[in-house]
mmCIF file of C-alpha atoms in Angstrom:
data_model
loop_
_atom_site.group_PDB
_atom_site.id
_atom_site.type_symbol
_atom_site.label_atom_id
_atom_site.label_comp_id
_atom_site.label_asym_id
_atom_site.label_seq_id
_atom_site.Cartn_x
_atom_site.Cartn_y
_atom_site.Cartn_z
ATOM 1 C CA UNK A 1068 56.694 -30.193 -2.253
ATOM 2 C CA UNK A 1069 59.214 -32.955 -3.009
ATOM 3 C CA UNK A 1070 58.056 -36.369 -4.264
ATOM 4 C CA UNK A 1071 58.584 -39.263 -1.915
ATOM 5 C CA UNK A 1072 61.096 -41.727 -3.323
ATOM 6 C CA UNK A 1073 58.630 -44.566 -2.606
ATOM 7 C CA UNK A 1074 54.893 -44.305 -1.934
ATOM 8 C CA UNK A 1075 51.758 -46.376 -1.890
ATOM 9 C CA UNK A 1076 48.302 -45.080 -2.921
ATOM 10 C CA UNK A 1077 45.087 -46.943 -2.033
ATOM 11 C CA UNK A 1078 46.520 -50.443 -2.022
ATOM 12 C CA UNK A 1079 44.451 -53.558 -1.642
ATOM 13 C CA UNK A 1080 46.760 -56.439 -0.818
ATOM 14 C CA UNK A 1081 45.753 -60.069 -0.856
ATOM 15 C CA UNK A 1082 46.940 -63.716 -1.138
ATOM 16 C CA UNK A 1083 44.356 -65.605 -3.160
ATOM 17 C CA UNK A 1084 41.094 -64.958 -1.341
ATOM 18 C CA UNK A 1085 42.718 -63.607 1.849
ATOM 19 C CA UNK A 1086 42.686 -59.806 1.811
ATOM 20 C CA UNK A 1087 45.437 -58.459 4.059
ATOM 21 C CA UNK A 1088 44.876 -54.722 3.591
ATOM 22 C CA UNK A 1089 42.503 -52.314 1.940
ATOM 23 C CA UNK A 1090 42.986 -48.655 0.920
ATOM 24 C CA UNK A 1091 46.475 -48.571 2.291
ATOM 25 C CA UNK A 1092 48.577 -45.474 1.624
ATOM 26 C CA UNK A 1093 52.022 -44.479 2.856
ATOM 27 C CA UNK A 1094 54.894 -42.161 1.921
ATOM 28 C CA UNK A 1095 58.534 -43.157 2.632
ATOM 29 C CA UNK A 1096 60.450 -39.993 3.516
ATOM 30 C CA UNK A 1097 63.619 -39.422 1.441
ATOM 31 C CA UNK A 1098 66.898 -40.297 3.220
ATOM 32 C CA UNK A 1099 64.984 -41.810 6.099
ATOM 33 C CA UNK A 1100 65.426 -45.106 7.935
ATOM 34 C CA UNK A 1101 61.853 -46.153 7.927
ATOM 35 C CA UNK A 1102 60.833 -49.156 9.996
ATOM 36 C CA UNK A 1103 57.399 -50.835 9.731
ATOM 37 C CA UNK A 1104 56.227 -52.371 13.084
ATOM 38 C CA UNK A 1105 53.141 -54.296 14.247
ATOM 39 C CA UNK A 1106 51.945 -57.612 15.457
ATOM 40 C CA UNK A 1107 52.276 -60.834 13.505
ATOM 41 C CA UNK A 1108 49.883 -61.036 10.516
ATOM 42 C CA UNK A 1109 49.187 -57.281 10.389
ATOM 43 C CA UNK A 1110 50.495 -56.868 6.893
ATOM 44 C CA UNK A 1111 54.041 -55.544 7.460
ATOM 45 C CA UNK A 1112 55.844 -57.889 5.132
ATOM 46 C CA UNK A 1113 53.041 -57.841 2.633
ATOM 47 C CA UNK A 1114 53.327 -54.108 2.380
ATOM 48 C CA UNK A 1115 57.046 -54.379 1.892
ATOM 49 C CA UNK A 1116 56.543 -56.946 -0.839
ATOM 50 C CA UNK A 1117 54.221 -54.617 -2.689
ATOM 51 C CA UNK A 1118 56.658 -51.756 -2.404
ATOM 52 C CA UNK A 1119 59.355 -54.038 -3.844
ATOM 53 C CA UNK A 1120 57.084 -55.259 -6.609
ATOM 54 C CA UNK A 1121 57.218 -58.914 -5.547
ATOM 55 C CA UNK A 1122 53.448 -58.797 -4.848
ATOM 56 C CA UNK A 1123 51.031 -57.277 -7.250
ATOM 57 C CA UNK A 1124 48.332 -55.175 -5.516
ATOM 58 C CA UNK A 1125 44.688 -56.019 -6.250
ATOM 59 C CA UNK A 1126 43.991 -52.283 -6.410
ATOM 60 C CA UNK A 1127 45.948 -49.079 -6.075
ATOM 61 C CA UNK A 1128 49.513 -48.153 -7.082
ATOM 62 C CA UNK A 1129 53.074 -48.084 -5.850
ATOM 63 C CA UNK A 1130 55.009 -45.102 -6.974
ATOM 64 C CA UNK A 1131 58.835 -45.014 -7.400
ATOM 65 C CA UNK A 1132 59.997 -41.358 -7.620
ATOM 66 C CA UNK A 1133 56.412 -40.504 -8.669
ATOM 67 C CA UNK A 1134 56.311 -43.119 -11.509
ATOM 68 C CA UNK A 1135 53.915 -46.103 -11.296
ATOM 69 C CA UNK A 1136 56.074 -49.091 -10.426
ATOM 70 C CA UNK A 1137 54.050 -51.600 -12.454
ATOM 71 C CA UNK A 1138 54.782 -49.725 -15.646
ATOM 72 C CA UNK A 1139 58.540 -49.828 -15.288
ATOM 73 C CA UNK A 1140 60.884 -52.430 -16.728
ATOM 74 C CA UNK A 1141 62.210 -54.936 -14.134
ATOM 75 C CA UNK A 1142 65.873 -53.996 -14.666
ATOM 76 C CA UNK A 1143 64.992 -50.254 -14.371
ATOM 77 C CA UNK A 1144 63.398 -50.968 -10.970
ATOM 78 C CA UNK A 1145 66.365 -53.084 -9.882
ATOM 79 C CA UNK A 1146 68.775 -50.245 -10.672
ATOM 80 C CA UNK A 1147 66.857 -48.006 -8.271
ATOM 81 C CA UNK A 1148 65.517 -50.349 -5.552
ATOM 82 C CA UNK A 1149 67.102 -53.356 -3.916
ATOM 83 C CA UNK A 1150 65.362 -55.914 -1.709
ATOM 84 C CA UNK A 1151 66.718 -58.219 0.993
ATOM 85 C CA UNK A 1152 63.886 -60.756 1.404
ATOM 86 C CA UNK A 1153 63.102 -62.630 4.587
ATOM 87 C CA UNK A 1154 65.212 -65.795 5.058
ATOM 88 C CA UNK A 1155 66.897 -65.780 1.544
ATOM 89 C CA UNK A 1156 68.379 -69.115 0.421
ATOM 90 C CA UNK A 1157 71.636 -69.229 -1.517
ATOM 91 C CA UNK A 1158 72.259 -71.710 -4.298
ATOM 92 C CA UNK A 1159 74.314 -74.764 -3.253
ATOM 93 C CA UNK A 1160 78.143 -74.529 -3.423
ATOM 94 C CA UNK A 1161 78.230 -70.787 -4.176
ATOM 95 C CA UNK A 1162 80.967 -68.566 -2.773
ATOM 96 C CA UNK A 1163 80.454 -65.228 -1.117
ATOM 97 C CA UNK A 1164 82.089 -63.422 -4.029
ATOM 98 C CA UNK A 1165 79.826 -65.143 -6.604
ATOM 99 C CA UNK A 1166 76.705 -64.409 -4.625
ATOM 100 C CA UNK A 1167 77.528 -60.773 -4.231
ATOM 101 C CA UNK A 1168 78.396 -60.478 -7.868
ATOM 102 C CA UNK A 1169 74.766 -61.465 -8.686
ATOM 103 C CA UNK A 1170 73.778 -58.007 -7.438
ATOM 104 C CA UNK A 1171 75.248 -56.622 -10.607
ATOM 105 C CA UNK A 1172 72.715 -58.425 -12.818
ATOM 106 C CA UNK A 1173 70.474 -55.292 -13.329
ATOM 107 C CA UNK A 1174 73.503 -53.434 -14.828
ATOM 108 C CA UNK A 1175 74.338 -56.070 -17.397
ATOM 109 C CA UNK A 1176 72.824 -57.069 -20.771
ATOM 110 C CA UNK A 1177 73.525 -58.600 -24.124
ATOM 111 C CA UNK A 1178 75.927 -55.769 -25.012
ATOM 112 C CA UNK A 1179 77.224 -55.136 -21.552
ATOM 113 C CA UNK A 1180 78.848 -58.076 -19.668
ATOM 114 C CA UNK A 1181 81.102 -58.011 -16.635
ATOM 115 C CA UNK A 1182 83.102 -54.770 -16.461
ATOM 116 C CA UNK A 1183 85.614 -52.985 -14.216
ATOM 117 C CA UNK A 1184 82.668 -50.981 -12.840
ATOM 118 C CA UNK A 1185 81.015 -54.225 -11.756
ATOM 119 C CA UNK A 1186 84.236 -55.376 -10.045
ATOM 120 C CA UNK A 1187 84.576 -52.116 -8.213
ATOM 121 C CA UNK A 1188 80.908 -52.247 -7.081
ATOM 122 C CA UNK A 1189 81.340 -55.746 -5.680
ATOM 123 C CA UNK A 1190 84.509 -54.876 -3.928
ATOM 124 C CA UNK A 1191 82.935 -51.779 -2.389
ATOM 125 C CA UNK A 1192 79.899 -53.879 -1.229
ATOM 126 C CA UNK A 1193 82.125 -56.501 0.345
ATOM 127 C CA UNK A 1194 84.164 -53.774 2.158
ATOM 128 C CA UNK A 1195 81.093 -51.924 3.326
ATOM 129 C CA UNK A 1196 79.682 -55.002 4.992
ATOM 130 C CA UNK A 1197 83.093 -56.144 6.217
ATOM 131 C CA UNK A 1198 83.038 -59.551 4.423
ATOM 132 C CA UNK A 1199 85.964 -59.073 2.038
ATOM 133 C CA UNK A 1200 87.938 -61.738 3.871
ATOM 134 C CA UNK A 1201 85.112 -64.183 3.319
ATOM 135 C CA UNK A 1202 85.036 -63.676 -0.485
ATOM 136 C CA UNK A 1203 86.185 -67.214 -1.264
ATOM 137 C CA UNK A 1204 84.226 -68.971 1.461
ATOM 138 C CA UNK A 1205 81.080 -70.995 0.697
ATOM 139 C CA UNK A 1206 77.985 -69.158 1.881
ATOM 140 C CA UNK A 1207 76.722 -72.423 3.414
ATOM 141 C CA UNK A 1208 79.713 -72.496 5.776
ATOM 142 C CA UNK A 1209 79.075 -69.056 7.290
ATOM 143 C CA UNK A 1210 77.413 -68.104 10.601
ATOM 144 C CA UNK A 1211 73.938 -66.494 10.514
ATOM 145 C CA UNK A 1212 75.302 -62.996 11.068
ATOM 146 C CA UNK A 1213 77.906 -63.487 8.359
ATOM 147 C CA UNK A 1214 75.362 -64.773 5.853
ATOM 148 C CA UNK A 1215 73.079 -61.759 6.589
ATOM 149 C CA UNK A 1216 75.938 -59.382 5.901
ATOM 150 C CA UNK A 1217 76.733 -61.186 2.656
ATOM 151 C CA UNK A 1218 73.063 -60.893 1.507
ATOM 152 C CA UNK A 1219 73.258 -57.208 2.344
ATOM 153 C CA UNK A 1220 76.418 -56.941 0.256
ATOM 154 C CA UNK A 1221 74.620 -58.498 -2.698
ATOM 155 C CA UNK A 1222 71.883 -55.809 -2.362
ATOM 156 C CA UNK A 1223 74.459 -53.063 -1.973
ATOM 157 C CA UNK A 1224 76.197 -54.239 -5.140
ATOM 158 C CA UNK A 1225 73.104 -53.144 -7.068
ATOM 159 C CA UNK A 1226 74.131 -49.607 -6.182
ATOM 160 C CA UNK A 1227 70.608 -48.382 -5.455
ATOM 161 C CA UNK A 1228 69.548 -45.410 -3.326
ATOM 162 C CA UNK A 1229 66.622 -47.393 -1.903
ATOM 163 C CA UNK A 1230 67.107 -50.526 0.176
ATOM 164 C CA UNK A 1231 64.177 -52.679 1.459
ATOM 165 C CA UNK A 1232 64.853 -55.199 4.230
ATOM 166 C CA UNK A 1233 62.229 -57.765 5.345
ATOM 167 C CA UNK A 1234 62.954 -58.798 8.933
ATOM 168 C CA UNK A 1235 66.767 -58.702 8.526
ATOM 169 C CA UNK A 1236 67.421 -59.811 12.102
ATOM 170 C CA UNK A 1237 65.086 -62.861 12.165
ATOM 171 C CA UNK A 1238 66.776 -65.990 13.551
ATOM 172 C CA UNK A 1239 69.863 -64.076 14.645
ATOM 173 C CA UNK A 1240 71.170 -63.918 18.268
ATOM 174 C CA UNK A 1241 71.226 -60.544 19.982
ATOM 175 C CA UNK A 1242 74.892 -59.861 19.156
ATOM 176 C CA UNK A 1243 74.266 -60.506 15.396
ATOM 177 C CA UNK A 1244 71.104 -58.526 15.494
ATOM 178 C CA UNK A 1245 73.004 -55.439 16.753
ATOM 179 C CA UNK A 1246 75.720 -56.059 14.246
ATOM 180 C CA UNK A 1247 73.230 -56.035 11.346
ATOM 181 C CA UNK A 1248 71.272 -53.082 12.691
ATOM 182 C CA UNK A 1249 74.484 -51.071 13.166
ATOM 183 C CA UNK A 1250 75.419 -51.829 9.614
ATOM 184 C CA UNK A 1251 71.972 -50.684 8.447
ATOM 185 C CA UNK A 1252 72.383 -47.453 10.414
ATOM 186 C CA UNK A 1253 75.752 -46.792 8.817
ATOM 187 C CA UNK A 1254 74.270 -47.312 5.319
ATOM 188 C CA UNK A 1255 71.537 -44.792 6.109
ATOM 189 C CA UNK A 1256 74.052 -42.282 7.444
ATOM 190 C CA UNK A 1257 75.822 -42.564 4.043
ATOM 191 C CA UNK A 1258 72.698 -41.268 2.350
ATOM 192 C CA UNK A 1259 70.582 -44.267 1.437
ATOM 193 C CA UNK A 1260 66.874 -44.495 2.106
ATOM 194 C CA UNK A 1261 66.093 -47.702 4.068
ATOM 195 C CA UNK A 1262 62.815 -49.388 4.712
ATOM 196 C CA UNK A 1263 62.780 -52.353 7.085
ATOM 197 C CA UNK A 1264 60.234 -54.640 8.718
ATOM 198 C CA UNK A 1265 61.195 -55.388 12.330
ATOM 199 C CA UNK A 1266 59.559 -57.291 15.211
ATOM 200 C CA UNK A 1267 61.655 -55.824 18.015
ATOM 201 C CA UNK A 1268 60.005 -52.525 19.000
ATOM 202 C CA UNK A 1269 62.944 -51.198 21.040
ATOM 203 C CA UNK A 1270 65.369 -51.887 18.157
ATOM 204 C CA UNK A 1271 62.943 -50.043 15.803
ATOM 205 C CA UNK A 1272 62.739 -47.074 18.134
ATOM 206 C CA UNK A 1273 66.559 -46.959 18.526
ATOM 207 C CA UNK A 1274 67.469 -47.166 14.896
ATOM 208 C CA UNK A 1275 64.667 -45.686 12.852
ATOM 209 C CA UNK A 1276 64.187 -42.047 11.908
ATOM 210 C CA UNK A 1277 60.576 -42.759 10.872
ATOM 211 C CA UNK A 1278 58.204 -45.445 12.071
ATOM 212 C CA UNK A 1279 55.052 -46.841 10.508
ATOM 213 C CA UNK A 1280 52.854 -48.780 13.001
ATOM 214 C CA UNK A 1281 50.357 -51.278 11.532
ATOM 215 C CA UNK A 1282 47.493 -53.363 12.877
ATOM 216 C CA UNK A 1283 45.082 -55.503 10.892
ATOM 217 C CA UNK A 1284 46.190 -54.127 7.553
ATOM 218 C CA UNK A 1285 45.760 -50.458 8.601
ATOM 219 C CA UNK A 1286 48.358 -47.840 9.449
ATOM 220 C CA UNK A 1287 47.665 -46.771 13.072
ATOM 221 C CA UNK A 1288 50.419 -44.204 13.434
ATOM 222 C CA UNK A 1289 53.517 -42.938 11.694
ATOM 223 C CA UNK A 1290 56.243 -40.358 12.392
ATOM 224 C CA UNK A 1291 59.385 -40.066 14.407
ATOM 225 C CA UNK A 1292 59.857 -42.720 17.135
ATOM 226 C CA UNK A 1293 59.385 -40.091 19.853
ATOM 227 C CA UNK A 1294 55.886 -39.456 18.603
ATOM 228 C CA UNK A 1295 54.886 -43.028 17.665
ATOM 229 C CA UNK A 1296 56.265 -45.032 20.565
ATOM 230 C CA UNK A 1297 53.842 -44.097 23.379
ATOM 231 C CA UNK A 1298 52.187 -46.272 25.959
ATOM 232 C CA UNK A 1299 48.839 -45.553 24.252
ATOM 233 C CA UNK A 1300 50.032 -46.560 20.781
ATOM 234 C CA UNK A 1301 51.753 -49.678 22.030
ATOM 235 C CA UNK A 1302 48.535 -50.697 23.711
ATOM 236 C CA UNK A 1303 46.431 -49.970 20.614
ATOM 237 C CA UNK A 1304 48.868 -51.778 18.177
ATOM 238 C CA UNK A 1305 50.148 -54.659 20.283
ATOM 239 C CA UNK A 1306 47.603 -54.933 23.041
ATOM 240 C CA UNK A 1307 50.401 -54.554 25.564
ATOM 241 C CA UNK A 1308 50.313 -52.547 28.788
ATOM 242 C CA UNK A 1309 53.651 -50.788 29.217
ATOM 243 C CA UNK A 1310 55.709 -47.809 30.312
ATOM 244 C CA UNK A 1311 57.825 -45.948 27.815
ATOM 245 C CA UNK A 1312 61.053 -44.603 29.254
ATOM 246 C CA UNK A 1313 64.184 -43.135 27.631
ATOM 247 C CA UNK A 1314 66.727 -45.749 26.536
ATOM 248 C CA UNK A 1315 69.705 -45.233 28.866
ATOM 249 C CA UNK A 1316 72.104 -45.727 25.974
ATOM 250 C CA UNK A 1317 70.493 -43.866 23.084
ATOM 251 C CA UNK A 1318 67.815 -41.668 24.720
ATOM 252 C CA UNK A 1319 65.294 -43.080 22.271
ATOM 253 C CA UNK A 1320 61.914 -44.432 23.552
ATOM 254 C CA UNK A 1321 62.173 -47.807 25.233
ATOM 255 C CA UNK A 1322 59.146 -50.053 25.955
ATOM 256 C CA UNK A 1323 59.050 -51.686 29.358
ATOM 257 C CA UNK A 1324 56.147 -54.130 29.618
ATOM 258 C CA UNK A 1325 54.121 -53.974 32.834
ATOM 259 C CA UNK A 1326 54.247 -56.965 35.122
ATOM 260 C CA UNK A 1327 51.117 -58.987 34.979
ATOM 261 C CA UNK A 1328 49.025 -58.886 38.240
ATOM 262 C CA UNK A 1329 49.489 -61.943 40.357
ATOM 263 C CA UNK A 1330 46.914 -63.606 42.672
ATOM 264 C CA UNK A 1331 48.078 -63.700 46.302
#
């Protein structure tokens, strides 16, 4: 049996005295596009932060290729796992090229400074996210969709097989949401393992190959979208009465909320 590239075992996750999850365990399938869904405050982003080692669990372990994540050097983790946090903020007066170049930090050290390999990685990341022509622009001057692609480029410049995305479409209009999700799908098709937190259930069902549904710090269901996105699960997870029909464009499950009863 192959080892999951990223896994959690018996996690207790908390902020100060607020415990968000107890005894939480999950495996991220290799080469999957895994999306974590659930209502606000259920622990989605908290789980992602623990998987990315930006939040230390109170109990339990996160495993990266079977190795305890907390025992690994920071740069070793960053060479294997990249994180796009929610609502990242760029330093003032930084260009797109300089921001993306920061993704090469894990590959540098006292004896290894900027190299041709770094330049190639940055150029490839800019091209993959279609922002090469923005290289000399200031990040602060870009649109929301452009900025999100630039942040993705910085994560890609790390050249990791694992990419974690915390609500990558937040604050974007629908056109830019689709643009970012299409890019993520393309990165997955190229062989990367992606883990994302999303709010939009229909986007999750359309793009994910594996869904993890959470409520109140507990995993309620996980598996392919066709198995997870059912009227029963949507009711249990979101408290929403709905019908689930095939998406006319993709054939994936699509949630249609039921109209609330009205008084004559």
